[in-house]
Amino acid sequence: MNLSANIIRFNNEFGIKKTIDIFSEAGFEAIDFNADLQEYYNDSHDEAFYKDLREYANDKGIKFIQTHAPFPSSYDTKEISDRRFEEIVRGMRHSSWLGAEMIVVHPCKHIDYTVGNNREIMMEYNLDFYKRLIPYAKELGIKIAIENIGGSITETPEGLLELIDALDDDVFTICYDIGHAQIRGQNPVEMIKKLGKRIGCTHIHDNDGVHDTHTLPYYGVIDWEGATKAFAEVGYDGNFSYEASMFLDKIPVDFRPEGLKYMARVGRYLIDKIEKFRG
């Protein structure tokens, strides 16, 4: 199981290659690349840039296994939504040049799915949205991981599985965000069990149960004993990927590499617990 984290709080402060160095020195095996940063979903960099990054990271023992597409995925205005779709495709292409196996693409949620017949409307909208991404995913050899997002049809395990089943294509997998489960009133441990082997990647972070604080495990209310046991029970062996960068917000920039080393120790501790429960 690879220990991974996103590059928020490092990319802008240190630059991407120094960030790779810092992650390698901290003990990470992978980086969740933020293709949602504008620099990485516009045309600022060419194919050679991304392939050079891939080679540089490989030399440091770092892989780009998963990435994150720009979000939100849709807007009230069709023109803006169409532009975002193009930006997501561009992020997919850049991710493939990095060698990523999957890209996390948020579900569309520009209207409240809980009102009237909006659930059916948003289910159809999302089916159309994701189906239009299939040819690009197949061309680029990359999977699309659909995340459980609050306020969308995927915030419950039932809704997420319904969407995945309706899409019925092996280019799709699930990104399980344990923090989102907690703040949306889902039992994070039970949601792991319900999603089971459909989980292809993770976003690991903690919170106070109300606010999406994206902090480090054990700095919130999530049951990590139960979560690690559930991951073991369903046989999850993909990335253990942090989305806990807000833990670093109050740490002076010069000390953030040390903070990342501590995050790596906590992550390795949790991975070891999963392996122990797996027996």
Coordinates of C-alpha atoms in Angstrom, one line a residue:
M1 CA 0.0 0.0 0.0
N2 CA 1.5 3.3 -1.1
L3 CA 1.5 6.3 1.2
S4 CA 0.5 9.4 -0.8
A5 CA -0.5 13.0 -0.3
N6 CA -1.5 16.0 -2.4
I7 CA 0.9 18.9 -3.0
I8 CA -1.3 21.7 -1.7
R9 CA 0.8 23.9 0.8
F10 CA 4.0 22.8 -1.0
N11 CA 3.7 23.4 -4.8
N12 CA 3.3 27.2 -4.6
E13 CA 5.8 27.6 -1.7
F14 CA 8.6 25.4 -2.9
G15 CA 8.0 24.7 -6.6
I16 CA 7.1 21.2 -7.9
K17 CA 10.6 19.6 -8.1
K18 CA 11.5 20.7 -4.6
T19 CA 8.1 19.5 -3.5
I20 CA 9.0 16.0 -4.9
D21 CA 12.3 16.1 -3.0
I22 CA 10.5 17.0 0.2
F23 CA 7.9 14.2 -0.2
S24 CA 10.7 11.7 -1.0
E25 CA 12.7 12.7 2.1
A26 CA 9.6 12.5 4.3
G27 CA 9.0 8.9 3.4
F28 CA 6.2 9.0 0.8
E29 CA 6.0 6.6 -2.1
A30 CA 3.5 8.6 -4.2
I31 CA 2.0 12.0 -4.8
D32 CA -1.6 12.8 -5.4
F33 CA -1.0 15.4 -8.1
N34 CA -3.3 18.5 -8.0
A35 CA -4.4 18.8 -11.6
D36 CA -7.0 21.1 -10.1
L37 CA -4.4 23.8 -9.7
Q38 CA -4.9 26.2 -12.6
E39 CA -1.3 25.9 -13.6
Y40 CA -1.8 22.3 -14.3
Y41 CA -5.2 22.3 -16.2
N42 CA -4.4 25.1 -18.6
D43 CA -1.7 25.2 -21.3
S44 CA 1.1 26.5 -19.2
H45 CA 3.1 23.3 -19.6
D46 CA 3.6 20.9 -22.5
E47 CA 3.9 17.1 -22.7
A48 CA 7.7 17.3 -22.2
F49 CA 7.2 19.1 -18.9
Y50 CA 5.0 16.4 -17.4
K51 CA 7.1 13.6 -18.7
D52 CA 10.2 15.2 -17.3
L53 CA 8.4 15.5 -13.9
R54 CA 7.5 11.8 -14.1
E55 CA 11.2 10.9 -14.7
Y56 CA 12.4 13.2 -12.0
A57 CA 9.9 11.7 -9.5
N58 CA 10.8 8.2 -10.5
D59 CA 14.5 8.9 -9.7
K60 CA 13.4 10.0 -6.2
G61 CA 11.2 6.9 -5.6
I62 CA 8.0 8.8 -6.1
K63 CA 5.1 7.8 -8.4
F64 CA 2.1 9.8 -9.6
I65 CA -0.5 7.1 -9.1
Q66 CA -3.6 9.3 -8.7
T67 CA -4.4 12.9 -9.6
H68 CA -7.3 15.3 -8.9
A69 CA -9.3 17.0 -11.7
P70 CA -10.4 20.7 -11.6
F71 CA -13.7 21.2 -9.7
P72 CA -16.5 21.9 -9.5
S73 CA -17.4 19.8 -12.5
S74 CA -20.5 21.8 -13.5
Y75 CA -22.1 25.3 -13.2
D76 CA -25.5 26.9 -13.7
T77 CA -24.2 28.3 -17.0
K78 CA -23.7 25.9 -19.9
E79 CA -20.9 27.9 -21.4
I80 CA -18.9 27.7 -18.1
S81 CA -19.7 24.0 -17.7
D82 CA -18.5 23.3 -21.2
R83 CA -15.3 25.1 -20.5
R84 CA -14.8 23.2 -17.3
F85 CA -15.4 19.9 -19.2
E86 CA -12.5 20.8 -21.5
E87 CA -10.3 21.7 -18.5
I88 CA -11.1 18.3 -16.9
V89 CA -10.1 16.5 -20.2
R90 CA -6.9 18.5 -20.3
G91 CA -6.2 17.5 -16.7
M92 CA -6.8 13.9 -17.7
R93 CA -4.2 14.2 -20.5
H94 CA -1.7 15.8 -18.2
S95 CA -2.2 13.1 -15.6
S96 CA -1.6 10.4 -18.3
W97 CA 1.7 12.0 -19.2
L98 CA 2.6 11.8 -15.5
G99 CA 1.9 8.0 -15.6
A100 CA -1.2 8.3 -13.3
E101 CA -3.5 5.2 -13.1
M102 CA -6.5 7.3 -12.1
I103 CA -7.9 10.8 -11.8
V104 CA -10.5 11.8 -9.3
V105 CA -13.4 13.7 -11.0
H106 CA -16.1 15.2 -8.8
P107 CA -19.8 14.6 -9.5
C108 CA -21.8 17.5 -10.9
K109 CA -23.9 19.2 -8.2
H110 CA -25.0 22.6 -9.5
I111 CA -28.6 22.2 -8.3
D112 CA -29.9 20.8 -5.1
Y113 CA -30.6 17.1 -5.7
T114 CA -32.8 16.8 -2.6
V115 CA -35.5 19.1 -4.0
G116 CA -38.5 17.7 -5.9
N117 CA -37.4 15.5 -8.8
N118 CA -33.9 17.0 -8.9
R119 CA -32.4 13.7 -7.9
E120 CA -33.5 12.1 -11.2
I121 CA -32.4 15.2 -13.1
M122 CA -28.9 15.1 -11.5
M123 CA -28.5 11.4 -11.9
E124 CA -29.2 11.8 -15.7
Y125 CA -26.9 14.8 -15.9
N126 CA -24.1 13.0 -14.2
L127 CA -24.6 9.9 -16.4
D128 CA -24.3 12.1 -19.5
F129 CA -21.3 14.0 -18.0
Y130 CA -19.3 10.9 -17.1
K131 CA -20.2 9.0 -20.3
R132 CA -18.7 11.9 -22.3
L133 CA -15.4 11.3 -20.5
I134 CA -15.2 7.6 -21.4
P135 CA -13.6 8.0 -24.8
Y136 CA -10.8 10.2 -23.4
A137 CA -10.2 7.8 -20.5
K138 CA -9.9 4.9 -22.9
E139 CA -7.6 6.9 -25.2
L140 CA -5.4 8.0 -22.4
G141 CA -5.4 4.7 -20.5
I142 CA -6.6 6.3 -17.2
K143 CA -9.4 5.4 -14.8
I144 CA -11.9 7.9 -13.6
A145 CA -12.5 7.8 -9.8
I146 CA -15.8 9.2 -8.7
E147 CA -15.7 10.8 -5.2
N148 CA -18.4 10.9 -2.5
I149 CA -19.2 14.6 -2.3
G150 CA -21.6 16.4 0.0
G151 CA -24.6 17.9 -1.7
S152 CA -24.3 15.5 -4.6
I153 CA -26.0 12.2 -5.5
T154 CA -22.8 10.5 -4.5
E155 CA -22.8 11.6 -0.8
T156 CA -24.4 8.3 0.2
P157 CA -23.0 4.9 -0.6
E158 CA -26.3 3.9 -2.2
G159 CA -26.2 6.9 -4.6
L160 CA -22.5 6.4 -5.5
L161 CA -23.0 2.8 -6.3
E162 CA -26.2 3.5 -8.3
L163 CA -24.2 5.9 -10.5
I164 CA -21.3 3.5 -10.9
D165 CA -23.6 0.6 -11.7
A166 CA -25.5 2.7 -14.3
L167 CA -22.3 3.8 -16.0
D168 CA -21.4 0.1 -16.3
D169 CA -17.8 0.6 -17.6
D170 CA -14.5 -0.5 -16.1
V171 CA -12.9 2.9 -16.7
F172 CA -14.8 4.0 -13.5
T173 CA -13.8 3.4 -9.9
I174 CA -14.5 5.0 -6.5
C175 CA -12.5 7.5 -4.6
Y176 CA -13.6 7.1 -1.0
D177 CA -13.2 10.3 1.0
I178 CA -13.5 9.4 4.6
G179 CA -13.8 13.0 5.8
H180 CA -16.7 13.7 3.5
A181 CA -18.5 10.7 4.8
Q182 CA -18.2 11.9 8.4
I183 CA -19.5 15.5 7.8
R184 CA -22.4 14.3 5.7
G185 CA -23.9 12.1 8.4
Q186 CA -22.6 8.8 7.0
N187 CA -20.9 6.3 9.2
P188 CA -17.4 6.3 7.7
V189 CA -16.7 2.7 8.8
E190 CA -19.9 1.3 7.5
M191 CA -19.5 3.2 4.2
I192 CA -16.2 1.5 3.6
K193 CA -17.9 -1.9 4.1
K194 CA -20.8 -0.9 1.7
L195 CA -18.4 0.3 -1.0
G196 CA -16.1 -2.6 -0.5
K197 CA -13.9 -3.7 -3.3
R198 CA -15.3 -0.9 -5.5
I199 CA -13.0 1.5 -3.8
G200 CA -10.1 2.3 -6.1
C201 CA -8.4 5.1 -4.2
T202 CA -8.8 7.2 -1.1
H203 CA -8.8 10.7 0.4
I204 CA -7.7 10.4 4.0
H205 CA -8.3 13.2 6.5
D206 CA -10.1 14.0 9.7
N207 CA -12.5 16.7 10.9
D208 CA -14.7 17.7 13.8
G209 CA -17.8 16.1 12.3
V210 CA -19.3 19.4 11.2
H211 CA -16.7 21.3 9.2
D212 CA -14.6 20.0 6.3
T213 CA -11.3 20.8 8.0
H214 CA -9.1 18.4 6.1
T215 CA -6.8 17.8 9.0
L216 CA -4.6 14.9 10.1
P217 CA -6.1 11.6 11.4
Y218 CA -6.5 11.7 15.2
Y219 CA -7.0 15.5 15.1
G220 CA -10.8 15.0 14.7
V221 CA -13.6 12.6 15.5
I222 CA -13.2 9.8 13.0
D223 CA -12.9 6.2 14.3
W224 CA -9.5 5.2 12.9
E225 CA -9.5 1.9 14.7
G226 CA -12.7 0.9 13.0
A227 CA -11.7 2.5 9.7
T228 CA -8.4 0.6 9.4
K229 CA -10.2 -2.6 10.4
A230 CA -12.8 -2.0 7.7
F231 CA -10.2 -1.3 5.0
A232 CA -8.6 -4.7 5.9
E233 CA -12.0 -6.5 5.9
V234 CA -12.8 -5.3 2.3
G235 CA -9.3 -6.1 1.1
Y236 CA -8.4 -2.6 0.1
D237 CA -4.8 -2.4 -1.0
G238 CA -4.6 0.8 -3.1
N239 CA -3.2 4.2 -2.2
F240 CA -3.5 5.5 1.3
S241 CA -3.6 9.1 0.1
Y242 CA -3.8 12.1 2.3
E243 CA -6.0 15.1 1.6
A244 CA -5.1 16.6 4.9
S245 CA -3.1 19.7 3.9
M246 CA -5.0 22.0 6.1
F247 CA -3.1 20.4 9.0
L248 CA -0.1 22.4 7.8
D249 CA -1.9 25.8 7.6
K250 CA -0.6 27.1 10.9
I251 CA 2.9 25.7 10.4
P252 CA 5.4 28.2 9.1
V253 CA 6.5 27.4 5.6
D254 CA 10.1 26.7 6.6
F255 CA 8.8 24.0 9.0
R256 CA 6.3 22.3 6.6
P257 CA 8.8 19.6 5.5
E258 CA 9.1 18.6 9.2
G259 CA 5.3 18.6 9.4
L260 CA 5.1 16.4 6.4
K261 CA 7.5 13.9 8.0
Y262 CA 5.1 13.7 11.0
M263 CA 2.2 13.2 8.6
A264 CA 4.1 10.3 7.0
R265 CA 4.7 8.7 10.4
V266 CA 1.0 8.8 11.2
G267 CA 0.1 7.5 7.7
R268 CA 2.6 4.6 8.0
Y269 CA 1.1 3.8 11.5
L270 CA -2.4 3.5 10.0
I271 CA -1.2 1.4 7.0
D272 CA 0.6 -0.9 9.5
K273 CA -2.7 -1.3 11.4
I274 CA -4.5 -2.2 8.2
E275 CA -1.9 -4.8 7.4
K276 CA -2.1 -6.2 11.0
F277 CA -5.9 -6.5 10.7
R278 CA -5.5 -8.2 7.4
G279 CA -3.5 -10.8 9.2

